[in-house]
């Protein structure tokens, strides 16, 4: 490997080919091999900078970056948390509330960051707890300024619509610095299982890294399907950043169980990729599906479910009965395919052609 030399502002390695800079991987080798004991904080590492916010090594900074302005000229500012670890390492990016009515993710970020101090962190964390400013304040999924879904706007445009400009600022200032990226979502207010999505095609050079990131998150169910253009989980891998889209249930307000699963998933990622100490809790086997099949009603009426979310369904298994206003069964709904009962509408009534549920299929295991 070579012989290390440590100076106050420089660390170099003497090898058979001459001198070169000592890296964190070299330090790991020397520590693990017992050749030399080196405190990683003796090696100088860089500031963490997003916009005008600067976090020195070993510090946390809470602040805002401007991404636009309101009609009265008031600045639109997004909250940013920067944690620059005491020790050098990689950079982790996490964001929430890309859709304004999906709140579980911000609770996950709050809970995770409350457990992490710069003194214990190897590397850097950039967290954006609230991405879609306008949609959040109007309690709706889409940005009311341009009626766009934020997660169809990455990597954004400097001279684009409101959503595209926000995506542009985040992508250029923060996301591009990352080595790993999580974009926290949920099924809006509609009931859905807790799952995580890989949104690049299986032929993509980073597909394996994204699928591994999804496995490490460890929530138990994975959708492995190329996503729509403009999703962060598709745009960030295009510049070499493994990215996933955890979907933490679906509800009005908080879903405590989904939030706790999300916290565990983020900690799994931070532990597995050596940002913090600890042993990740990853299931031995997780379900992977490649698509959703919608289950539609022929008759309108009230839906009485016979199957539960997460249930593995066999083709033709009864899912629900559709009853009229007098309680008479008008139609019995059966599963059109084998798969997992993945999601259902928030209200238990449908018109003809309405969605009764979605089935994730075909079932594979990871």
mmCIF file of N, CA and C in Angstrom, residues 4 19 30 34 55 59 89 91 103 118 129 144-145 162-163 180 199 215 228-229 246 274 299 307 313 324 335 339 357:
data_model
loop_
_atom_site.group_PDB
_atom_site.id
_atom_site.type_symbol
_atom_site.label_atom_id
_atom_site.label_comp_id
_atom_site.label_asym_id
_atom_site.label_seq_id
_atom_site.Cartn_x
_atom_site.Cartn_y
_atom_site.Cartn_z
ATOM 1 N N UNK A 4 2.409 6.197 4.957
ATOM 2 C CA UNK A 4 1.729 7.488 5.069
ATOM 3 C C UNK A 4 2.576 8.524 5.793
ATOM 4 N N UNK A 19 4.831 9.946 -4.711
ATOM 5 C CA UNK A 19 3.906 10.493 -3.732
ATOM 6 C C UNK A 19 2.535 10.732 -4.359
ATOM 7 N N UNK A 30 -5.313 1.558 6.528
ATOM 8 C CA UNK A 30 -4.292 1.587 7.566
ATOM 9 C C UNK A 30 -4.878 1.290 8.940
ATOM 10 N N UNK A 34 -4.142 -2.324 10.945
ATOM 11 C CA UNK A 34 -3.310 -2.176 12.124
ATOM 12 C C UNK A 34 -1.957 -1.562 11.830
ATOM 13 N N UNK A 55 -21.439 25.475 6.022
ATOM 14 C CA UNK A 55 -21.210 24.689 7.234
ATOM 15 C C UNK A 55 -19.760 24.229 7.247
ATOM 16 N N UNK A 59 -19.908 21.066 12.056
ATOM 17 C CA UNK A 59 -20.983 21.991 12.428
ATOM 18 C C UNK A 59 -22.284 21.648 11.709
ATOM 19 N N UNK A 89 -16.033 12.196 4.413
ATOM 20 C CA UNK A 89 -16.808 11.098 3.857
ATOM 21 C C UNK A 89 -17.633 11.580 2.686
ATOM 22 N N UNK A 91 -21.447 12.476 0.624
ATOM 23 C CA UNK A 91 -22.525 13.444 0.839
ATOM 24 C C UNK A 91 -23.874 12.788 0.582
ATOM 25 N N UNK A 103 -46.993 14.827 3.822
ATOM 26 C CA UNK A 103 -46.314 15.373 4.998
ATOM 27 C C UNK A 103 -45.441 14.374 5.747
ATOM 28 N N UNK A 118 -22.932 16.501 14.342
ATOM 29 C CA UNK A 118 -21.735 16.561 13.488
ATOM 30 C C UNK A 118 -20.582 15.729 14.036
ATOM 31 N N UNK A 129 -36.356 19.925 4.047
ATOM 32 C CA UNK A 129 -37.595 19.369 4.603
ATOM 33 C C UNK A 129 -38.852 19.737 3.834
ATOM 34 N N UNK A 144 -49.748 25.648 -7.167
ATOM 35 C CA UNK A 144 -50.842 26.426 -7.764
ATOM 36 C C UNK A 144 -50.376 27.541 -8.692
ATOM 37 N N UNK A 145 -49.112 27.915 -8.621
ATOM 38 C CA UNK A 145 -48.613 28.984 -9.487
ATOM 39 C C UNK A 145 -48.579 28.535 -10.950
ATOM 40 N N UNK A 162 -42.589 28.181 -12.272
ATOM 41 C CA UNK A 162 -42.272 28.238 -10.842
ATOM 42 C C UNK A 162 -41.677 26.923 -10.349
ATOM 43 N N UNK A 163 -42.306 25.802 -10.691
ATOM 44 C CA UNK A 163 -41.809 24.498 -10.239
ATOM 45 C C UNK A 163 -40.463 24.173 -10.863
ATOM 46 N N UNK A 180 -25.500 10.035 -2.632
ATOM 47 C CA UNK A 180 -26.737 9.256 -2.521
ATOM 48 C C UNK A 180 -27.883 10.233 -2.284
ATOM 49 N N UNK A 199 -36.598 4.172 -10.182
ATOM 50 C CA UNK A 199 -37.255 4.801 -11.328
ATOM 51 C C UNK A 199 -36.386 4.891 -12.575
ATOM 52 N N UNK A 215 -32.983 -1.697 -1.596
ATOM 53 C CA UNK A 215 -32.892 -2.864 -0.704
ATOM 54 C C UNK A 215 -32.432 -2.448 0.686
ATOM 55 N N UNK A 228 -41.708 8.378 -14.855
ATOM 56 C CA UNK A 228 -41.952 9.448 -15.829
ATOM 57 C C UNK A 228 -40.777 10.424 -15.894
ATOM 58 N N UNK A 229 -40.627 11.053 -17.024
ATOM 59 C CA UNK A 229 -39.576 12.053 -17.190
ATOM 60 C C UNK A 229 -39.781 13.195 -16.201
ATOM 61 N N UNK A 246 -38.784 6.694 -1.825
ATOM 62 C CA UNK A 246 -39.615 6.011 -0.832
ATOM 63 C C UNK A 246 -41.026 6.600 -0.806
ATOM 64 N N UNK A 274 -22.007 3.970 5.804
ATOM 65 C CA UNK A 274 -20.956 4.409 6.725
ATOM 66 C C UNK A 274 -20.945 5.904 7.006
ATOM 67 N N UNK A 299 -69.863 -1.562 -12.107
ATOM 68 C CA UNK A 299 -71.043 -0.945 -11.506
ATOM 69 C C UNK A 299 -70.627 0.148 -10.527
ATOM 70 N N UNK A 307 -60.303 -7.892 0.824
ATOM 71 C CA UNK A 307 -58.855 -8.063 0.891
ATOM 72 C C UNK A 307 -58.243 -6.831 1.537
ATOM 73 N N UNK A 313 -52.351 -11.575 -3.409
ATOM 74 C CA UNK A 313 -53.587 -12.033 -4.023
ATOM 75 C C UNK A 313 -53.303 -13.038 -5.132
ATOM 76 N N UNK A 324 -75.327 -1.334 -3.888
ATOM 77 C CA UNK A 324 -76.106 -0.133 -4.184
ATOM 78 C C UNK A 324 -76.511 0.561 -2.888
ATOM 79 N N UNK A 335 -59.508 -10.290 -8.346
ATOM 80 C CA UNK A 335 -58.171 -9.888 -8.798
ATOM 81 C C UNK A 335 -57.946 -10.329 -10.238
ATOM 82 N N UNK A 339 -50.669 -10.954 -7.438
ATOM 83 C CA UNK A 339 -49.871 -9.800 -7.038
ATOM 84 C C UNK A 339 -50.151 -9.357 -5.623
ATOM 85 N N UNK A 357 -58.844 -0.483 -6.695
ATOM 86 C CA UNK A 357 -57.533 -0.704 -6.102
ATOM 87 C C UNK A 357 -56.472 -0.875 -7.168
#
